[in-house]
mmCIF file of C-alpha atoms in Angstrom:
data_model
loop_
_atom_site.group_PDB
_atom_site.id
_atom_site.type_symbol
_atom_site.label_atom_id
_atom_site.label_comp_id
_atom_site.label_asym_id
_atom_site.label_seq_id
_atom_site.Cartn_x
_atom_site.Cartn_y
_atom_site.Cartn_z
ATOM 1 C CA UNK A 180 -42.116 -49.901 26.767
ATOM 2 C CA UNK A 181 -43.893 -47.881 24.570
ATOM 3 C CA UNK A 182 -42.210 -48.355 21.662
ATOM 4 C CA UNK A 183 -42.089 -52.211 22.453
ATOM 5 C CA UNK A 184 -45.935 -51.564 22.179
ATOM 6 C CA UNK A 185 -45.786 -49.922 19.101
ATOM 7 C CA UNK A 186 -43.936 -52.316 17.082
ATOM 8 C CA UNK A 187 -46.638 -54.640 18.188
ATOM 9 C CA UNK A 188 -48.949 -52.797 16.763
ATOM 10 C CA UNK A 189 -46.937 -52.231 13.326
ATOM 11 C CA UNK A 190 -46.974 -56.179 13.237
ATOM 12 C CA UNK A 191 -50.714 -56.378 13.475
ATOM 13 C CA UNK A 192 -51.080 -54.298 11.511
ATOM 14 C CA UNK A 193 -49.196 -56.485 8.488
ATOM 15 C CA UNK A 194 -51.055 -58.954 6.649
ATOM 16 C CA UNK A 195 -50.674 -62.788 6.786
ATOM 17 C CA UNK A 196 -48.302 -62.580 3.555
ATOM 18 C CA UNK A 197 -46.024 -60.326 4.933
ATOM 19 C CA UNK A 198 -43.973 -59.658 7.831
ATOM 20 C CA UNK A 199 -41.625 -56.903 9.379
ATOM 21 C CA UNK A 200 -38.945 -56.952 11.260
ATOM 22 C CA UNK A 201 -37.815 -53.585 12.896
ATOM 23 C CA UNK A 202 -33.912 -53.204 14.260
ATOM 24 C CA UNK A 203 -32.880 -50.422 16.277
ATOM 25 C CA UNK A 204 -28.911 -50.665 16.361
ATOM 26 C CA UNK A 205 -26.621 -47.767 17.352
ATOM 27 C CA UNK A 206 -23.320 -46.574 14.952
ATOM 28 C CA UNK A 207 -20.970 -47.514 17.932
ATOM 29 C CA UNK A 208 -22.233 -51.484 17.507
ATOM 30 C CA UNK A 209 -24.398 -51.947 20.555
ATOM 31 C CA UNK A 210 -25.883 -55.289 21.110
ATOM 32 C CA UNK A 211 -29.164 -53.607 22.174
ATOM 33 C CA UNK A 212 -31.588 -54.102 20.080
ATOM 34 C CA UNK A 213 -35.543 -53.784 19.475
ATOM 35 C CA UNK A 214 -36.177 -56.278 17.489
ATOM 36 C CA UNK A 215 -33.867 -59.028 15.947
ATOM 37 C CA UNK A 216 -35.428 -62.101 13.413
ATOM 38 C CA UNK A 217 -35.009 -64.999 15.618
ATOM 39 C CA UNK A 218 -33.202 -67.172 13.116
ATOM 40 C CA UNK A 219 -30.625 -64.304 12.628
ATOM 41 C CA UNK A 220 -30.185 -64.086 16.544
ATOM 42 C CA UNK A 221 -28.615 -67.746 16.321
ATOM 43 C CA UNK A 222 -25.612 -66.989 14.537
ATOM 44 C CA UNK A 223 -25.143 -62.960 15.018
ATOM 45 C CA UNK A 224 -24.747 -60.733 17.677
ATOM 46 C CA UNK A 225 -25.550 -57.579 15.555
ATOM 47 C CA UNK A 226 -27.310 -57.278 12.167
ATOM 48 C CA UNK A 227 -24.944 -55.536 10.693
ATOM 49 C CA UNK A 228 -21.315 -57.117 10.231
ATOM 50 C CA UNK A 229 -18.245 -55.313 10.415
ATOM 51 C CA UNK A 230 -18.382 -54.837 5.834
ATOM 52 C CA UNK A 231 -21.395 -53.071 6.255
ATOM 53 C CA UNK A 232 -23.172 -56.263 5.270
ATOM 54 C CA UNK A 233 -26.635 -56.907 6.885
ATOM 55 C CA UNK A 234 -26.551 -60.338 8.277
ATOM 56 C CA UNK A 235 -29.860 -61.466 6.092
ATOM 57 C CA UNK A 236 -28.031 -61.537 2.784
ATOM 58 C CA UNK A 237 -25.933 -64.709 4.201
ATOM 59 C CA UNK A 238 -29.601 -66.386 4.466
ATOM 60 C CA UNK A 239 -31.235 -64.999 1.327
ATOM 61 C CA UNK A 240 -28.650 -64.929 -1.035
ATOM 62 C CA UNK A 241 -30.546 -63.684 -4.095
ATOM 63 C CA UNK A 242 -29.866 -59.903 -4.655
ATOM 64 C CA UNK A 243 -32.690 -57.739 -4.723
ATOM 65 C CA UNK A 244 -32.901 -53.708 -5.001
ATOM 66 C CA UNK A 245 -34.260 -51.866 -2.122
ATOM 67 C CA UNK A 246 -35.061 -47.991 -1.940
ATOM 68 C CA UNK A 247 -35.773 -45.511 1.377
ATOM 69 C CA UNK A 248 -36.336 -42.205 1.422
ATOM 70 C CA UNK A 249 -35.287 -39.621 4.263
ATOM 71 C CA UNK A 250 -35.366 -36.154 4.793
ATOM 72 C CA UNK A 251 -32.266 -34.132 4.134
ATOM 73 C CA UNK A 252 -32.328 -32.596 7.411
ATOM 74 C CA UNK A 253 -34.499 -32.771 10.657
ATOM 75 C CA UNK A 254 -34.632 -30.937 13.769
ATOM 76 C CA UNK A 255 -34.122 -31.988 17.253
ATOM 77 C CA UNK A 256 -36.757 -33.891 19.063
ATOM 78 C CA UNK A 257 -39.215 -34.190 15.695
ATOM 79 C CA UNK A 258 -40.681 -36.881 14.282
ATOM 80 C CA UNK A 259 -39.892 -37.291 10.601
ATOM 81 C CA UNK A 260 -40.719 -40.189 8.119
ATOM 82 C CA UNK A 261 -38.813 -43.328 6.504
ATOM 83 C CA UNK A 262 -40.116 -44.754 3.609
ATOM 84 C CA UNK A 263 -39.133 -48.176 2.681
ATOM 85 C CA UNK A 264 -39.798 -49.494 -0.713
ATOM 86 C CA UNK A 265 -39.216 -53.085 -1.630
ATOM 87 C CA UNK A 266 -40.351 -53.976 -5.499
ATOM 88 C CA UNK A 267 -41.733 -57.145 -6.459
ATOM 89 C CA UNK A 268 -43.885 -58.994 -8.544
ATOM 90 C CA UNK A 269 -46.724 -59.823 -6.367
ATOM 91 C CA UNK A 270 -47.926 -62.583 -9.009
ATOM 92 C CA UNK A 271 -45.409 -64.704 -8.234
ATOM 93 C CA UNK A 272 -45.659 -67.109 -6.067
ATOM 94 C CA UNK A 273 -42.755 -69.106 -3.823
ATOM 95 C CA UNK A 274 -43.024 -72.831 -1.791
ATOM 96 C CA UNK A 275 -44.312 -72.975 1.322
ATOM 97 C CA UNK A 276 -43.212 -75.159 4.529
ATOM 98 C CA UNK A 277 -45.894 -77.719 3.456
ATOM 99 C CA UNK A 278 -45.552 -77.527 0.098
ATOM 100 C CA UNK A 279 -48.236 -75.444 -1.385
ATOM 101 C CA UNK A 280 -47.834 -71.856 -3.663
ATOM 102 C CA UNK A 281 -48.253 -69.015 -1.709
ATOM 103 C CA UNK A 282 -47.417 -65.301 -1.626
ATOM 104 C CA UNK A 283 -44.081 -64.068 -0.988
ATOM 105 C CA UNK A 284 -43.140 -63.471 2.606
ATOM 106 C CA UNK A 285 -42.323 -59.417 2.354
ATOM 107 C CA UNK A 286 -40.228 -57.885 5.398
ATOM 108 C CA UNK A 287 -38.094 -54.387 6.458
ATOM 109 C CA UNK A 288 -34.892 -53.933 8.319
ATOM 110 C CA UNK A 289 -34.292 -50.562 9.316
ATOM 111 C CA UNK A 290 -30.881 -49.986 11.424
ATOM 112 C CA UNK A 291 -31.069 -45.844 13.289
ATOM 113 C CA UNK A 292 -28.056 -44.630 14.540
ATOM 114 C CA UNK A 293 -27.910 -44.111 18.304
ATOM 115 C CA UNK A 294 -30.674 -41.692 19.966
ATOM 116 C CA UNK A 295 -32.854 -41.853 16.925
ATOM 117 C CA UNK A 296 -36.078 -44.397 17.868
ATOM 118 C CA UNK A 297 -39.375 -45.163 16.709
ATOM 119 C CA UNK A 298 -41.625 -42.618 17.672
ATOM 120 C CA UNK A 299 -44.169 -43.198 20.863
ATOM 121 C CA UNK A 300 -47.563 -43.264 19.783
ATOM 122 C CA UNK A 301 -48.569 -40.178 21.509
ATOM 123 C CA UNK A 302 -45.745 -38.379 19.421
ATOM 124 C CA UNK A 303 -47.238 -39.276 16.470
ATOM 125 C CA UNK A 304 -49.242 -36.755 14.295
ATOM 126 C CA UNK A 305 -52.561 -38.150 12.809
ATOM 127 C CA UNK A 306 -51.773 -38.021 9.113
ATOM 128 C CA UNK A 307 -48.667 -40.200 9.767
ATOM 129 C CA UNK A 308 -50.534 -42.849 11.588
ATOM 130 C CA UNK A 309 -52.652 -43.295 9.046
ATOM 131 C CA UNK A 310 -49.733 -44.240 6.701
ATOM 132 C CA UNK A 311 -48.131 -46.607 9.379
ATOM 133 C CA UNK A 312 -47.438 -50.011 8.180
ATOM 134 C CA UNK A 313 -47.081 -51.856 4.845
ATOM 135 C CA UNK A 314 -48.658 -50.457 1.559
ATOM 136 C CA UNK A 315 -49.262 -52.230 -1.150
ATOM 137 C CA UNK A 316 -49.343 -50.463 -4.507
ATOM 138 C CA UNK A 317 -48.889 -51.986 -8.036
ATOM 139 C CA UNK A 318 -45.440 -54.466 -7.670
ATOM 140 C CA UNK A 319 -44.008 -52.285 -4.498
ATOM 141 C CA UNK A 320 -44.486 -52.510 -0.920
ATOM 142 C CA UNK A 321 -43.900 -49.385 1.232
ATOM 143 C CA UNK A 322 -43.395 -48.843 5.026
ATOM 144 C CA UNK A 323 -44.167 -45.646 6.444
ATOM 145 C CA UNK A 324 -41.712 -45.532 10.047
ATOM 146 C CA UNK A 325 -42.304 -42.626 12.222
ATOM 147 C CA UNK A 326 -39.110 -41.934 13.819
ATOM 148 C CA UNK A 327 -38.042 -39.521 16.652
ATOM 149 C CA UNK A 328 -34.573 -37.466 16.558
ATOM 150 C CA UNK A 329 -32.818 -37.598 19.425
ATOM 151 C CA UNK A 330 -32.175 -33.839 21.312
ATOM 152 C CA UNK A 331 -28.475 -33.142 22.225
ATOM 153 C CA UNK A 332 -29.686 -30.396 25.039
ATOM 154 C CA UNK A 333 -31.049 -33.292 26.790
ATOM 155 C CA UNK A 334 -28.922 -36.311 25.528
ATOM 156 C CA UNK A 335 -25.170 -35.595 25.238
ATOM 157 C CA UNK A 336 -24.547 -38.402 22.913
ATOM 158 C CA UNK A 337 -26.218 -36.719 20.499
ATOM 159 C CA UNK A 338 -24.570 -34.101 18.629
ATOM 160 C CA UNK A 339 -25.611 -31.861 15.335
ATOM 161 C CA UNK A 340 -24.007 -34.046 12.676
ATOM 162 C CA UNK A 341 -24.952 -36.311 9.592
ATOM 163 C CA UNK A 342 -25.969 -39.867 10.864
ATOM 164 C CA UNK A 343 -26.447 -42.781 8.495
ATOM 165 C CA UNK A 344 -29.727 -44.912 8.405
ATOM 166 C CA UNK A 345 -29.011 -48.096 6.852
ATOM 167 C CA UNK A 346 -32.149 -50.589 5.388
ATOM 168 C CA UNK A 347 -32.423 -54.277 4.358
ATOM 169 C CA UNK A 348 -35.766 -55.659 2.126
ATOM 170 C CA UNK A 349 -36.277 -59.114 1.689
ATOM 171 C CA UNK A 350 -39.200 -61.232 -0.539
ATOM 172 C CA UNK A 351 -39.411 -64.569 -0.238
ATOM 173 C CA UNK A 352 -37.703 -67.248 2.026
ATOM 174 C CA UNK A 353 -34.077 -67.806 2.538
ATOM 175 C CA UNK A 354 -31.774 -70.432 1.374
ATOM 176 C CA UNK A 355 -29.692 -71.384 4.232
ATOM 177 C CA UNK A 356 -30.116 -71.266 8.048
ATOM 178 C CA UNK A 357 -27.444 -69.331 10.321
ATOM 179 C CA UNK A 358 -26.109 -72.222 10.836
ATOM 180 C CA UNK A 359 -25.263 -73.196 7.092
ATOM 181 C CA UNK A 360 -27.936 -75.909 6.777
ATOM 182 C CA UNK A 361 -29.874 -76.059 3.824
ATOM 183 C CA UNK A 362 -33.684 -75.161 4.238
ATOM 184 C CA UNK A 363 -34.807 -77.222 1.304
ATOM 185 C CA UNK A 364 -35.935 -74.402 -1.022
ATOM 186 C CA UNK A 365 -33.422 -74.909 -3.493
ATOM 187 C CA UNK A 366 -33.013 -76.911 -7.156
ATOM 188 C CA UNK A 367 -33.019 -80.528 -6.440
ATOM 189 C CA UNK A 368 -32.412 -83.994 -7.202
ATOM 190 C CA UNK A 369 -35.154 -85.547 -5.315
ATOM 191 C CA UNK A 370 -38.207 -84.147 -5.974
ATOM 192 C CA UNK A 371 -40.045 -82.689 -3.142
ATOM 193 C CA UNK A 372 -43.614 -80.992 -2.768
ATOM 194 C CA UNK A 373 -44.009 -77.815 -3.741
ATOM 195 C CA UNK A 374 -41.279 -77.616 -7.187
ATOM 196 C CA UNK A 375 -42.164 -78.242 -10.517
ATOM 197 C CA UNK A 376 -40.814 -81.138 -13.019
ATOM 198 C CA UNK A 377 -38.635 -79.240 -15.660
ATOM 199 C CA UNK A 378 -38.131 -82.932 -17.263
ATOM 200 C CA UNK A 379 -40.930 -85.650 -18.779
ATOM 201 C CA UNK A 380 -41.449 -89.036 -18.149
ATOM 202 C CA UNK A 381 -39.241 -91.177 -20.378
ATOM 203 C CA UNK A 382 -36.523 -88.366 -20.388
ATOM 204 C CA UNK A 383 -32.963 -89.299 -20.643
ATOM 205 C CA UNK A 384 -31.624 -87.451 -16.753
ATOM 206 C CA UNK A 385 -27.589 -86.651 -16.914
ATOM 207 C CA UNK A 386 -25.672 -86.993 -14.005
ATOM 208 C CA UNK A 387 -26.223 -83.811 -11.095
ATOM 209 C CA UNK A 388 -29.301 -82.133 -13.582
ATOM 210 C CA UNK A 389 -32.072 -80.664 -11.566
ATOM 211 C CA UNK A 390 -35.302 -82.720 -11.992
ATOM 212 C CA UNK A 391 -37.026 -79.590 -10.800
ATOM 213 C CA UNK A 392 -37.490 -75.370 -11.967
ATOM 214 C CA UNK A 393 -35.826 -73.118 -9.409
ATOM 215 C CA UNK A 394 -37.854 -72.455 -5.836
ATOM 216 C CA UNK A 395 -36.386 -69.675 -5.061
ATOM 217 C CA UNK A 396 -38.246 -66.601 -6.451
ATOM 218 C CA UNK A 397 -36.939 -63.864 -3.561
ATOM 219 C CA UNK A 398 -33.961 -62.156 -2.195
ATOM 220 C CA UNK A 399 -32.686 -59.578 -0.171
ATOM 221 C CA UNK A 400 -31.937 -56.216 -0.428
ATOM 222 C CA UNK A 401 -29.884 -53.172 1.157
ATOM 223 C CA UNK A 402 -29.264 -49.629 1.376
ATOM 224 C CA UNK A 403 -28.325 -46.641 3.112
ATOM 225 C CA UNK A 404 -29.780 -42.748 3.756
ATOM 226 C CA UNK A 405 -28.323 -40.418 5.383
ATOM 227 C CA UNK A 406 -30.169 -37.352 7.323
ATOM 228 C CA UNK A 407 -28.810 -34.271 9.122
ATOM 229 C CA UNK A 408 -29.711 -33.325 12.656
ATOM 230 C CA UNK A 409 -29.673 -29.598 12.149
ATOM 231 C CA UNK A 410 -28.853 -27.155 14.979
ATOM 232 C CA UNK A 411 -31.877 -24.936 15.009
ATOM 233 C CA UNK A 412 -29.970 -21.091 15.758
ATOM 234 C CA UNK A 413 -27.767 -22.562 12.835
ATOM 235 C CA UNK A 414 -30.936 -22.214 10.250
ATOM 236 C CA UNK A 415 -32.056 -18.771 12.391
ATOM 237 C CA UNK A 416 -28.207 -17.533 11.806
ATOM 238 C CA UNK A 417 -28.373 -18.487 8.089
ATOM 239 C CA UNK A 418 -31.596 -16.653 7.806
ATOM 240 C CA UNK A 419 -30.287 -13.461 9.401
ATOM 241 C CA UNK A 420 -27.747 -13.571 6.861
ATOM 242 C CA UNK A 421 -29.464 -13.988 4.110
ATOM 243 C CA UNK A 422 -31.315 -11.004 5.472
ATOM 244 C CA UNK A 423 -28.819 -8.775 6.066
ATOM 245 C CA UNK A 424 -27.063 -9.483 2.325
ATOM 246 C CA UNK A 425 -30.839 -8.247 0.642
ATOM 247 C CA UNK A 426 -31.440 -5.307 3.162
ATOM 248 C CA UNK A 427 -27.069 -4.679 2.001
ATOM 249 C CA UNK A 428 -28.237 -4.716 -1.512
ATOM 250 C CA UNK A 429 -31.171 -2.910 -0.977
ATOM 251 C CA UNK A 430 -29.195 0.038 0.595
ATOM 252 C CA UNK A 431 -26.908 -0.550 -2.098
ATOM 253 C CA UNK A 432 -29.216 -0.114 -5.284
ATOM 254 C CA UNK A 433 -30.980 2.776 -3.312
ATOM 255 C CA UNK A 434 -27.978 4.728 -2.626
ATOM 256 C CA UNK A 435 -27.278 4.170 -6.429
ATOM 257 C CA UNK A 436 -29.764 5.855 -7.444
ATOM 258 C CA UNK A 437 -29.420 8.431 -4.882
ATOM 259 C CA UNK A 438 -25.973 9.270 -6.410
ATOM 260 C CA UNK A 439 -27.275 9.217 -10.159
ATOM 261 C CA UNK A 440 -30.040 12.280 -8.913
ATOM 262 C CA UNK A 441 -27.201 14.318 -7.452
ATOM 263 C CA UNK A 442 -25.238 13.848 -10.911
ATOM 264 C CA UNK A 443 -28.448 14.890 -12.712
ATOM 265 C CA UNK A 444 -28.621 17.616 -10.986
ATOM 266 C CA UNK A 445 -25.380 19.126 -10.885
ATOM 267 C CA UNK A 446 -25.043 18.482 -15.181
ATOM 268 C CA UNK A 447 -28.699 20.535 -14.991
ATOM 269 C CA UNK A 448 -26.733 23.494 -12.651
ATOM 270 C CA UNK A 449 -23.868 23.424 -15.157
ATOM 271 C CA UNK A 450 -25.630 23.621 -17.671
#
């Protein structure tokens, strides 16, 4: 419930241009899920097919890069930070439902691997809420997600390896519906509202030329991290050895020199 709370507050968060969509998914294909776009819900039981293909691209079929950043490692019940960044040129403008320009539509789809979650608000520390949400900055848009690691002393699904955490960005509205209908924002012959003429009045028109410039301006993105959950008393074991090798050559160097004073002084006695 409390992270069903939270992503509320993520999406209030957002402005009017852009939305977010948040997916919690687990490796082993669960159908559970926090949040799923509705469209996307119609035609797919997960939102990640069996290719490793998030189901948005069949929608928005332009291909658009997409970054995240992870830590390397994290430790057992933590909170650490995703950052998803989605470029784009936030001067251009796409075709609304009624027809009018408007700002690109900007969302996030992040997939965790089973036991990781979305942090509970109480988990949270206050720099990191401060982040939470969409940032603009010049032609990116970042999320900051607060996520918890799951704690294999208390949940034995969760074990001390390297877990993948896949993301999907999209600007801009799709092409096609689940179903494979056409949504209209597309080249066409008949002009709607919302496209531009790319032809003049009195303009000889060959057969199946586009009458209109191109209303698609978006596309989707995807990616992967990956991120270790690291075994505490394996970092304090790699510590104590690291210890012992300097204290080793320590003992070493000193009894060096130890040994070059009793050679000193015998060549002195011989002598």
């Amino acid at each position: 419930m409390q992270n069903r709370n939270f992503n509320n507050l993520i999406i209030k968060w957002a402005t009017q241009s852009i939305s977010i969509m948040i997916i919690i998914n687990t490796i082993a294909w669960s159908s559970i899920s926090e949040a799923f776009p509705i469209y996307a819900q119609q035609g797919y039981e997960n939102p990640r097919e069996a290719t490793g293909r998030i189901v948005c691209a069949n929608c928005h079929l332009a291909k658009k890069p997409v970054d995240i950043e992870v830590p390397q490692s994290v430790l057992p019940n933590t909170v650490f930070e995703a950052v998803v960044k989605i470029p784009y040129d936030m001067q251009i403008k796409q075709v609304l439902a009624n027809g009018k320009k408007g700002s690109l539509n900007v969302g996030a789809v992040l997939i965790l691997p089973e036991g990781f979650e979305l942090a509970p608000s109480d988990r949270i520390p206050p720099e990191m809420k401060e982040k939470i949400g969409p940032v603009q900055e010049k032609n990116i848009v970042k999320w900051f997600f607060p996520i918890l690691s799951p704690d294999p002393a208390t949940n034995k699904e969760a074990h001390f390896l390297k877990y993948p955490i896949y993301v999907g960005g999209n600007r801009g509205r799709g092409q096609i519906y689940p179903d494979g209908s056409k949504n209209g924002h597309k080249v066409v012959d008949i002009v709607p509202a919302g496209p531009e003429l790319i032809i003049s009045e009195g303009e000889f028109v060959k057969v199946d030329q586009p009458l209109t410039n191109n209303p698609n301006v978006g596309g989707f993105g995807q990616g992967d991290a990956e991120v270790v959950l690291q075994d505490p008393l394996r970092i304090q074991g790699l510590l104590l050895f690291f210890g012992s090798v300097i204290l080793a050559q320590i003992f070493l160097v000193l009894k060096k020199k130890q040994f070059e004073k009793v050679q000193l002084a015998e060549m002195n006695f011989l002598i």
